[in-house]
Coordinates of C-alpha atoms and ligand atoms in Angstrom, one line a residue:
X1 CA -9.9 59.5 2.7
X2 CA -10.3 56.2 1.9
X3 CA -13.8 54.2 1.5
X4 CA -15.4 53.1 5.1
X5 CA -13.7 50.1 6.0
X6 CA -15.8 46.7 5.3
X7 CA -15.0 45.5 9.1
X8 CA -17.2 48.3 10.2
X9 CA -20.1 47.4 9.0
X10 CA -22.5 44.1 10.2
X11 CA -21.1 40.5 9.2
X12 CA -23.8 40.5 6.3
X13 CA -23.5 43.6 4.9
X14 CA -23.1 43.5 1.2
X15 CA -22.9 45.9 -2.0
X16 CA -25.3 45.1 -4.8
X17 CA -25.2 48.0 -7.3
X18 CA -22.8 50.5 -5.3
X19 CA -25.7 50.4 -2.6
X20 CA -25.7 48.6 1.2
X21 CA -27.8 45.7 1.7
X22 CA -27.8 44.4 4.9
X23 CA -29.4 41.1 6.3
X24 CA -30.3 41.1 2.5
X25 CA -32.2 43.8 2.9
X26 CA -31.9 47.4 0.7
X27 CA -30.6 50.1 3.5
X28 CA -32.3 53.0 1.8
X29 CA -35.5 51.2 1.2
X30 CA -35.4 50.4 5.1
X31 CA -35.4 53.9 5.3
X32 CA -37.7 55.0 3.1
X33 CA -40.1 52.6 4.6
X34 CA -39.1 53.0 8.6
X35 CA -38.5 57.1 8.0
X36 CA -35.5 58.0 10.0
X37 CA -33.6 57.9 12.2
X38 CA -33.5 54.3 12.5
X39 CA -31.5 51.4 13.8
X40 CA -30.8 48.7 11.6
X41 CA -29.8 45.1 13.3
X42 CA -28.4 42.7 11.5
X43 CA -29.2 39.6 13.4
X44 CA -27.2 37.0 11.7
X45 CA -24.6 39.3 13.2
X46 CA -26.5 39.0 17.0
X47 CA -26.8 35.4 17.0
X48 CA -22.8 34.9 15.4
X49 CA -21.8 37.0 18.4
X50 CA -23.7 35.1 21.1
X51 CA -22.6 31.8 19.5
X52 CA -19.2 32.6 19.9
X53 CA -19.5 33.7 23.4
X54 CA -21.5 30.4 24.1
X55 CA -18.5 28.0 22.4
X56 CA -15.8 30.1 24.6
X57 CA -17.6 30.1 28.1
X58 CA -20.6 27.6 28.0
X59 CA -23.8 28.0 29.7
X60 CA -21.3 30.9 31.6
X61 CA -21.4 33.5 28.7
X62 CA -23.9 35.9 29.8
X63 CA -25.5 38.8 28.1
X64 CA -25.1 42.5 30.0
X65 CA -28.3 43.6 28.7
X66 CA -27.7 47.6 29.4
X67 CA -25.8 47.4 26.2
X68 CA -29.4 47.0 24.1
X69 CA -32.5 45.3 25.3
X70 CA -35.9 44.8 24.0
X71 CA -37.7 41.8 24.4
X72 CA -37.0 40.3 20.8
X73 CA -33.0 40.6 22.1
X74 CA -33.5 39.1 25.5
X75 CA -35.4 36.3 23.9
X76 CA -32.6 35.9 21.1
X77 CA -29.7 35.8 23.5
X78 CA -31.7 32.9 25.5
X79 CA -32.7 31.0 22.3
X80 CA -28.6 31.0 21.8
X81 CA -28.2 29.8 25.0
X82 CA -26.3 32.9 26.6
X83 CA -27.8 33.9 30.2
X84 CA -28.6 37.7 30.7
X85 CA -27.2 40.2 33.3
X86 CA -29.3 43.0 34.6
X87 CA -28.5 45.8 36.4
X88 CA -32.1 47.4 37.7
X89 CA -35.5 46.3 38.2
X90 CA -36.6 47.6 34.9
X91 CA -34.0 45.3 32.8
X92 CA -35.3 42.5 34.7
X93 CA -38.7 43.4 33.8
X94 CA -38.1 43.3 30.1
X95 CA -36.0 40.1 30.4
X96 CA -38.9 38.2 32.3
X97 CA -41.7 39.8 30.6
X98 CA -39.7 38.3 26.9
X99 CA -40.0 34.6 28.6
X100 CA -36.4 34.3 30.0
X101 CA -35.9 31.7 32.3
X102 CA -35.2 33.4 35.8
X103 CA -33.3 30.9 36.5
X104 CA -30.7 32.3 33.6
X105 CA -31.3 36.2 34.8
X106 CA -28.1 37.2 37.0
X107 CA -29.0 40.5 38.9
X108 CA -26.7 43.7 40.1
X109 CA -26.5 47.1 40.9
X110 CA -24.6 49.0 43.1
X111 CA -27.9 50.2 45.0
X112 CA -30.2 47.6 44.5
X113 CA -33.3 48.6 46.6
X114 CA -35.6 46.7 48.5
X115 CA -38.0 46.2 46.2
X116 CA -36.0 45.2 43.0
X117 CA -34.7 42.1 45.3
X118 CA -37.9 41.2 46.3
X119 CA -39.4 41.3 42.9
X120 CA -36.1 39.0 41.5
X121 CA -36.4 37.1 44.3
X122 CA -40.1 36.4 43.8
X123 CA -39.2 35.5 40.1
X124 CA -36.2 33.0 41.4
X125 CA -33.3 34.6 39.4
X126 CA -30.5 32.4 39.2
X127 CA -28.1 34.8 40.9
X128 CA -27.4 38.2 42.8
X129 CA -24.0 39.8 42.7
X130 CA -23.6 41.8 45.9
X131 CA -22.7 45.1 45.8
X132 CA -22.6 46.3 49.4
X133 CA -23.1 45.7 53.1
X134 CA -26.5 47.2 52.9
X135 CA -27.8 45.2 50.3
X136 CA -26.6 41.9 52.3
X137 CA -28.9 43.0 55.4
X138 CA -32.3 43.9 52.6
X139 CA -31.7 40.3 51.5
X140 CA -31.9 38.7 54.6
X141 CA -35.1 41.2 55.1
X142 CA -36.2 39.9 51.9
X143 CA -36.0 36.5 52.2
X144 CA -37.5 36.4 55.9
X145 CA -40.4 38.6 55.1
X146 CA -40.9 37.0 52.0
X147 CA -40.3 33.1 52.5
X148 CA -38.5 33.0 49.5
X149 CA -36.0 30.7 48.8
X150 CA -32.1 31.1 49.5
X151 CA -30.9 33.1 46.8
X152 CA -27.5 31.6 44.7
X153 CA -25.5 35.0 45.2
X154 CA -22.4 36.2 44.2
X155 CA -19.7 38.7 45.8
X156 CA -18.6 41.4 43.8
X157 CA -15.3 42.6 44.2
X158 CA -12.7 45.7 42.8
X159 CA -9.8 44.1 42.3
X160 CA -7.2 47.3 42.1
X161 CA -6.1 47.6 38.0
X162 CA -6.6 50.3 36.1
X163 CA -8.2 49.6 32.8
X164 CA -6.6 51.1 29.6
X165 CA -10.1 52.8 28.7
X166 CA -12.6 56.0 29.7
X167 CA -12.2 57.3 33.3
X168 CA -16.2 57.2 33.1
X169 CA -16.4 53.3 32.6
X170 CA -13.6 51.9 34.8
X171 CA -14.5 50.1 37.4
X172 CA -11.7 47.8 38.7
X173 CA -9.9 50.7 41.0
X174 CA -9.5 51.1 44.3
X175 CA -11.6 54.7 44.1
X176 CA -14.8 53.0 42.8
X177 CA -18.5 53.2 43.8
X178 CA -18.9 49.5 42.9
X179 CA -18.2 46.2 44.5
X180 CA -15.8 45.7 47.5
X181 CA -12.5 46.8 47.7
X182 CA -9.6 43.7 47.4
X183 CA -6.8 46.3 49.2
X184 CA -8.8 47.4 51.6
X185 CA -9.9 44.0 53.1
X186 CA -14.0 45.2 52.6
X187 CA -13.8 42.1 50.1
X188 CA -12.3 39.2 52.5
X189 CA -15.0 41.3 55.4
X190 CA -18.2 40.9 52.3
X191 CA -16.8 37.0 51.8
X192 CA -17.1 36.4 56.2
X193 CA -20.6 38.1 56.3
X194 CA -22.2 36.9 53.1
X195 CA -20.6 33.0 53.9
X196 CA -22.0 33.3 57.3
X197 CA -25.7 34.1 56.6
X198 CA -28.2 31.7 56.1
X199 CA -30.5 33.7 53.6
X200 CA -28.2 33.1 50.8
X201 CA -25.8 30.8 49.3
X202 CA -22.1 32.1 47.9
X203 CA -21.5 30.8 45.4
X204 CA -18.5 32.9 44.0
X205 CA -16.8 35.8 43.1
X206 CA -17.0 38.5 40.6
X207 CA -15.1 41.2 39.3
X208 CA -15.7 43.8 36.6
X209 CA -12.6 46.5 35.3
X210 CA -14.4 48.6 33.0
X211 CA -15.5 49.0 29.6
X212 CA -14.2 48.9 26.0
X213 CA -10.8 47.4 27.0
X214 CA -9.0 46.6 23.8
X215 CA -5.4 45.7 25.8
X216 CA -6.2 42.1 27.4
X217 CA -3.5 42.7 29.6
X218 CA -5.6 44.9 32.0
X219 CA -7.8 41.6 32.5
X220 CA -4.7 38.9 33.0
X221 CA -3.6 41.8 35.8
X222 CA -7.0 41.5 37.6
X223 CA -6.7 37.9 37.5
X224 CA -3.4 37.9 39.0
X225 CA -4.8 40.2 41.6
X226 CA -7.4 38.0 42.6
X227 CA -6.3 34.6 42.3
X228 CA -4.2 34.8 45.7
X229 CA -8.1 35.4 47.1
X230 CA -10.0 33.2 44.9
X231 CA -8.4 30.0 45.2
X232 CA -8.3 29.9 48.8
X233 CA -11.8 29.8 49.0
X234 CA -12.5 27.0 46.7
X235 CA -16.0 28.2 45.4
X236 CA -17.8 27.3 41.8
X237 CA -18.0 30.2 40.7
X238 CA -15.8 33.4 39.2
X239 CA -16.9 35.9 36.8
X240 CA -14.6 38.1 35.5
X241 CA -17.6 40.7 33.7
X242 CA -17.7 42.2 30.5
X243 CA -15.5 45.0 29.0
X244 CA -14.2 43.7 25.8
X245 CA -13.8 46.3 23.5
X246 CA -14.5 47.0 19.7
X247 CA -13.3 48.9 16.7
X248 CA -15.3 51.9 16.1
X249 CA -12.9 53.7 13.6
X250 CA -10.9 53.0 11.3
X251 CA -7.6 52.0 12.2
X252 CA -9.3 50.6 15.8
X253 CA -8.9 46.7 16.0
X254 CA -10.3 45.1 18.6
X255 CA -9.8 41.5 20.2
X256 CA -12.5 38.4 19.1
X257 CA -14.6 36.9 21.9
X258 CA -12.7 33.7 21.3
X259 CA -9.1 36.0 21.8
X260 CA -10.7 37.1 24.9
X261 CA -11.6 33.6 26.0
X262 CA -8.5 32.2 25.4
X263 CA -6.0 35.5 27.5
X264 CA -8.6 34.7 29.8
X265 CA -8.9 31.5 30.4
X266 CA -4.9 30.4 30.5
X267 CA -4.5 33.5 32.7
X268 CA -6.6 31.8 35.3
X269 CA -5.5 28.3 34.8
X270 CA -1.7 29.8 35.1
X271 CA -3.4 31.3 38.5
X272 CA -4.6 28.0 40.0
X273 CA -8.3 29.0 39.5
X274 CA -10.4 26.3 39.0
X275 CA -13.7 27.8 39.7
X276 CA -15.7 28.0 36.4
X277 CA -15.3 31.0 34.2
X278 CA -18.3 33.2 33.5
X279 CA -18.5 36.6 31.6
X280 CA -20.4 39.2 30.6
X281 CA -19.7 40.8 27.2
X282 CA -22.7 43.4 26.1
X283 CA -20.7 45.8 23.6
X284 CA -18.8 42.9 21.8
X285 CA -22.2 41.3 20.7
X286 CA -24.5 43.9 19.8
X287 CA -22.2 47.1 18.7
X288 CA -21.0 45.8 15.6
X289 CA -24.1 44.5 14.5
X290 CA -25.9 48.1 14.2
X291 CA -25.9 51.0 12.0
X292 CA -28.3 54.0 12.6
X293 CA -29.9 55.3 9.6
X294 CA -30.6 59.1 9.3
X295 CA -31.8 61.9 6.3
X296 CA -29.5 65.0 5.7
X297 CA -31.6 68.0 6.0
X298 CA -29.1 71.1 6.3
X299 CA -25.7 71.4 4.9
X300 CA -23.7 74.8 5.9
X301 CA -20.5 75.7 5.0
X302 CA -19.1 77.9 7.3
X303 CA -16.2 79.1 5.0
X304 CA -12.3 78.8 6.7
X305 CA -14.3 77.3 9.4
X306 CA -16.1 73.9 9.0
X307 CA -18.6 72.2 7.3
X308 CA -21.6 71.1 9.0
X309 CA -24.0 68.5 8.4
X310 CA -27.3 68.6 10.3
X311 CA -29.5 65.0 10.5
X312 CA -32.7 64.2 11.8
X313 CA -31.2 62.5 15.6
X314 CA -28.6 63.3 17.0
X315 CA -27.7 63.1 21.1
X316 CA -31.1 62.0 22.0
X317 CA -30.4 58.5 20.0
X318 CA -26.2 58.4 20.6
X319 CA -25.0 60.5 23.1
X320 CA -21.7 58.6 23.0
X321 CA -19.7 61.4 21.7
X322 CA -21.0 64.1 23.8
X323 CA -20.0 62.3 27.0
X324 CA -17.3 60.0 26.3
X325 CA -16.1 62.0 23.0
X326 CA -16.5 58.6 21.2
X327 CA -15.6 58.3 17.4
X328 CA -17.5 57.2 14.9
X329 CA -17.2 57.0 11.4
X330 CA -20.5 58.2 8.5
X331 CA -20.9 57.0 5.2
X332 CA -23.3 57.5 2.7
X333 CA -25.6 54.4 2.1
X334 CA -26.2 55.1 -1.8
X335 CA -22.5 55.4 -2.2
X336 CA -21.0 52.9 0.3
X337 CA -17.9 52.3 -1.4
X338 CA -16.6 56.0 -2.1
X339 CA -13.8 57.8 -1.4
X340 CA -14.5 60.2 1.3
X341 CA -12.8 63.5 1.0
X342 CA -15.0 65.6 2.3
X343 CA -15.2 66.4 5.9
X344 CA -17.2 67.4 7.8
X345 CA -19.1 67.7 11.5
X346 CA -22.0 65.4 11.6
X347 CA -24.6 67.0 14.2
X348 CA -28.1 66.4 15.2
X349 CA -31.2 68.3 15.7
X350 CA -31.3 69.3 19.5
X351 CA -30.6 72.8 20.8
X352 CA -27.1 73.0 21.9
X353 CA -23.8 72.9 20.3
X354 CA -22.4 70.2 21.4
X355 CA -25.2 68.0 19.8
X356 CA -22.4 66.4 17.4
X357 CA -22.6 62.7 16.5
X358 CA -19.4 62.9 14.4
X359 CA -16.4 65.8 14.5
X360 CA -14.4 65.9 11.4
X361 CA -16.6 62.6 9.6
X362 CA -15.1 61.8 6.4
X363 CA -17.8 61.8 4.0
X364 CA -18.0 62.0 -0.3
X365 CA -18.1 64.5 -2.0
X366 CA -21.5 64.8 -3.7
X367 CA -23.2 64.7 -0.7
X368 CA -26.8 66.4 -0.7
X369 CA -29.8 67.0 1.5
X370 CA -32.0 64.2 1.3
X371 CA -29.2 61.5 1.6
X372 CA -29.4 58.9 3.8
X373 CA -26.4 59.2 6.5
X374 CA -25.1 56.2 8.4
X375 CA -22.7 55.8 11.3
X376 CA -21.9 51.8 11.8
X377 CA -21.1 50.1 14.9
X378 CA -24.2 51.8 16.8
X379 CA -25.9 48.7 18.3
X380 CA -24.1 49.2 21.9
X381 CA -25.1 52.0 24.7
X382 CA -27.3 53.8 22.0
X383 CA -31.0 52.8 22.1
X384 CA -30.3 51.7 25.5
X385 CA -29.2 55.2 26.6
X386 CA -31.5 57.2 24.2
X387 CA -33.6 60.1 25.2
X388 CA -36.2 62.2 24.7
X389 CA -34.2 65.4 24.9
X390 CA -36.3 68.2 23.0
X391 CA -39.2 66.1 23.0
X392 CA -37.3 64.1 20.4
X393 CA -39.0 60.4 19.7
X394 CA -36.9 57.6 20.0
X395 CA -36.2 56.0 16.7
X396 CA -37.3 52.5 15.8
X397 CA -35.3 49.0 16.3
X398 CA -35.8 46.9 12.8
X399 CA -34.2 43.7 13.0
X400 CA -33.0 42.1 9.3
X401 CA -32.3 38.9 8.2
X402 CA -32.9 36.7 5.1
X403 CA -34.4 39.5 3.3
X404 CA -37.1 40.3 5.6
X405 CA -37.1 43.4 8.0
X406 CA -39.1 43.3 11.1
X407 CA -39.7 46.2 13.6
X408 CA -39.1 44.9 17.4
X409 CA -39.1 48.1 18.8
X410 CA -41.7 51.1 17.5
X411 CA -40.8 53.8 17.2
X412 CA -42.1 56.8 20.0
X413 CA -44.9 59.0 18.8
X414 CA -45.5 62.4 19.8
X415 CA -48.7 61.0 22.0
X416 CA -45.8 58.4 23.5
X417 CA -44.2 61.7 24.4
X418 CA -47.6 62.4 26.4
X419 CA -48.1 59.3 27.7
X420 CA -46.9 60.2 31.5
X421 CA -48.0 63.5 31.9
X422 CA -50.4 63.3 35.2
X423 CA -52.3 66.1 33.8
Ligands
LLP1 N1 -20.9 43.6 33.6 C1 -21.0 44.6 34.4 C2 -21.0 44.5 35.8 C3 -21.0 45.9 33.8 O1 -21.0 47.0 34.6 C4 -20.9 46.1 32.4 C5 -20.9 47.4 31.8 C6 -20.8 44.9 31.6 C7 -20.8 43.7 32.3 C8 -20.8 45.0 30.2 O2 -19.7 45.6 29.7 P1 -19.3 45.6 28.1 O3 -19.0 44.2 27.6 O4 -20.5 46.2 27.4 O5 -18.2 46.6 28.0 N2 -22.3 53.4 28.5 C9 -20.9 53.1 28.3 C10 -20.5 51.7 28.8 C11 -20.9 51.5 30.2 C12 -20.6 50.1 30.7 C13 -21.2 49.8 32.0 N3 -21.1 48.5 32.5 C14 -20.5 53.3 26.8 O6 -21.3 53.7 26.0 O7 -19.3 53.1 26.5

C-alpha cells in the first residue's frame, strides 16, 4: 500500500527529515512531551476552515459546536467571525463561559427543557430553532415567568430526502425524531402557532438532512422540497444546517465549503428563495484539522489470522468505528512517508473486542512497540464524544501553530475520574 495520502493530513503538515511536523511543530516531540494519546490541532487549519465558511455565507456561517468544543474553539470560531450552534445547555455553557457574544449563539435540540430555555433566554441568544409543539408552549412559559425579551426563533423542519450517508445521522426523512414534518403538514401547523404567538418572533426556517453528505445532490433535493413552502412566507431567514462531508480514506474526496456554497446557493436562487442563507458546517472545519497521537504497546500476530496492534486509547477517545463502522487510515509519525504493506487491526485498550479504531490499517513494515501511531482526520465527533469507559482519562487537546504548542484542554487525571463521586 501506498504512503498515507498528503490530503489527509492538516493544511500545515510538513516532512522535515522523514518525520511530521505539524503547525511547525515535531509530532513525536508533541508526544513525548504531552504523553499519549493525544490530539494534535493544527489551527492554521481551524481558522482556514472558518474563513472559508465566512467568505461563502457571511455573518450566516455558523459553527455546530458538538463537532469539538472547548472554550479556546468557541472563542476562535467567534474571533473568525463564524456564529456557533448549540445543541444543549451544556454547549451553551462553554460557548458563553469562552466570551461568545449571545447574541451569535443559535440554540436547538429536539427536547430542549425548561430550564436550558430559560438559561439562553436569560443570556439573550440570538436565536432558537424549534423543535416541537412542546417546546413552543415552555417558551411562552419562559418568557412570561421570566420577563425576558421576545426571543428571534426559528422553525425547524424535515423536509422528506434521504441523505446518501449513515442511517444513524440522517435526519431530513419523513421517520425522524427531529424538527416538523413538511408531508405531514406538522410544518405549515409549527409556522401558524409559532407566527401567531407573541413570546417570540419567526424569523425563518430551518432544515438539517444529516451528516457527512459527500453527494450535494441530496441538499439541492431538500431545497427543491422546501422552496414551494419557504417562499410563500417571505421571511429573512433559511438555514439549510450542516452535513458536508469529508475524506477520511484514501480514495474518499469530499466537496470544499466554497463547492458547497455555490450547489447551494444557485439551488435556492433557481428556487425563488430570497431569504438569507445560513449554515452550519461542524465536521468540514474541525475534522481535517486533527490527528490523534498514540504509543504502540502490544503487537500480536495471530498467525493465518490477523495482526493486531494494541494503543494506549482506543473507543473511549473515537468511538467512530464501533458505532458507525467509520474508516480511518494510521500511519507511523517517524516514518510518514512509507510504503505501508503491512496490515493490520489497530485496537485500543478497553475490555471488549470490538474496541477497534482501525480494521485492516495499512501500516510499514518495521513497525515496533514504542512507535508513535497516528490516525488523521480525528478533529470531528471525537473529543466531543469521548468517554471514560474503563475509567479511561480523556486525552489532552494541544493546539499548534507557528512552532508553538499549547494545551487548551488538560488532559483527565485519575482524581478527575473521582471528581463526582458523592461518597
Ligand atoms: N446542524 C444540526 C442541526 C445538526 O444536527 C448537526 C449535526 C450539524 C448542524 C453539523 O453537522 P456536520 O456539519 O458536522 O455534519 N456523531 C456523528 C455526527 C452527528 C451529527 C449530528 N448533527 C459522527 O461522528 O459522524
Amino acid at each position: 500500500m501506498s504512503p498515507l495520502p498528503q490530503q489527509l493530513l492538516p493544511m500545515t503538515a510538513k516532512l522535515v527529515g522523514g518525520r511530521l511536523e505539524i503547525g511547525g511543530c515535531d509530532v513525536l516531540d508533541l508526544a513525548e512531551r504531552h504523553g499519549t494519546p493525544v490530539f494534535v490541532y493544527d489551527e492554521v487549519h481551524l481558522r482556514e476552515r472558518a474563513r472559508e465558511a465566512v467568505a461563502a455565507f457571511g455573518d450566516g456561517a455558523t459553527y455546530a459546536s458538538k463537532a469539538f468544543l472547548c472554550r479556546a474553539m468557541a472563542r476562535l470560531v467567534a474571533e473568525e467571525g463564524m456564529g456557533i450552534d448549540v445543541a444543549t445547555g451544556g454547549e451553551l455553557h462553554v460557548a458563553l463561559s469562552a466570551g461568545v457574544a449571545p447574541a451569535r449563539i443559535t440554540l436547538h435540540g429536539n427536547n430542549k427543557s425548561e430550564a436550558e430555555l430559560g438559561m439562553a433566554l436569560a443570556a439573550g441568544v440570538g436565536r432558537i430553532v424549534i423543535d416541537s409543539f412542546e417546546e413552543v408552549a415552555r417558551i411562552e412559559r419562559v418568557v412570561a415567568q421570566h420577563g425576558v425579551g421576545r426571543p428571534k426563533v426559528l422553525v425547524r423542519v424535515t423536509p422528506g430526502v434521504e441523505a446518501h450517508t449513515h442511517e444513524y445521522v440522517m435526519t431530513g426523512q419523513d421517520d425522524s425524531k427531529f424538527g416538523f414534518g413538511l408531508t405531514s403538514g406538522a410544518a405549515a401547523e409549527a409556522l401558524d402557532r409559532v407566527g401567531s404567538s407573541d413570546a417570540m418572533e419567526l424569523v425563518g426556517v430551518h432544515a438539517h438532512i444529516g451528516s457527512n453528505i459527500f453527494v450535494l445532490s441530496g441538499f439541492e433535493k431538500a431545497v427543491e422540497k422546501l422552496a414551494p413552502f419557504v417562499v410563500p412566507l417571505g421571511l429573512p431567514e433559511l438555514c439549510l444546517g450542516g452535513g458536508l462531508g469529508v475524506a477520511y480514506v484514501e480514495g474518499e474526496e469530499a466537496p470544499t465549503i466554497a463547492e458547497w456554497a455555490g450547489v447551494l446557493h444557485r439551488a435556492c436562487t433557481a428556487a425563488g428563495i430570497t431569504s438569507k442563507i445560513k449554515v452550519e458546517p461542524g465536521r468540514s472545519i474541525v475534522a481535517g484539522a486533527a490527528v490523534t497521537l498514540y504509543r504502540v504497546g502490544t503487537i500480536k500476530e495471530l498467525p493465518g489470522i490477523r495482526t493486531y496492534v494494541s494503543v494506549d486509547g482506543g473507543m473511549s477517545d473515537n468511538p467512530r468505528p464501533v458505532l458507525y463502522g467509520s474508516g480511518y487510515e494510521a500511519f507511523l509519525a517517524r516514518a510518514t512517508e512509507a510504503d505501508r504493506p503491512l496490515v493490520a487491526t489497530i485496537v485500543g485498550k478497553h475490555c471488549e473486542s470490538g474496541d477497534v479504531l482501525v480494521r485492516d490499517a495499512h501500516l510499514p513494515a518495521d513497525l515496533a512497540v514504542g512507535d508513535i501511531l497516528a490516525t488523521p482526520v480525528t478533529g470531528a465527533y471525537g473529543h466531543s464524544m469521548a468517554s471514560n469507559y474503563n475509567k479511561v482519562p480523556r486525552p489532552p487537546v494541544v493546539f499548534v501553530r507557528d512552532g508553538e504548542d499549547k494545551v487548551v484542554v488538560r488532559r483527565e487525571t485519575f482524581d478527575d475520574l473521582l471528581a463526582l463521586d458523592a461518597e
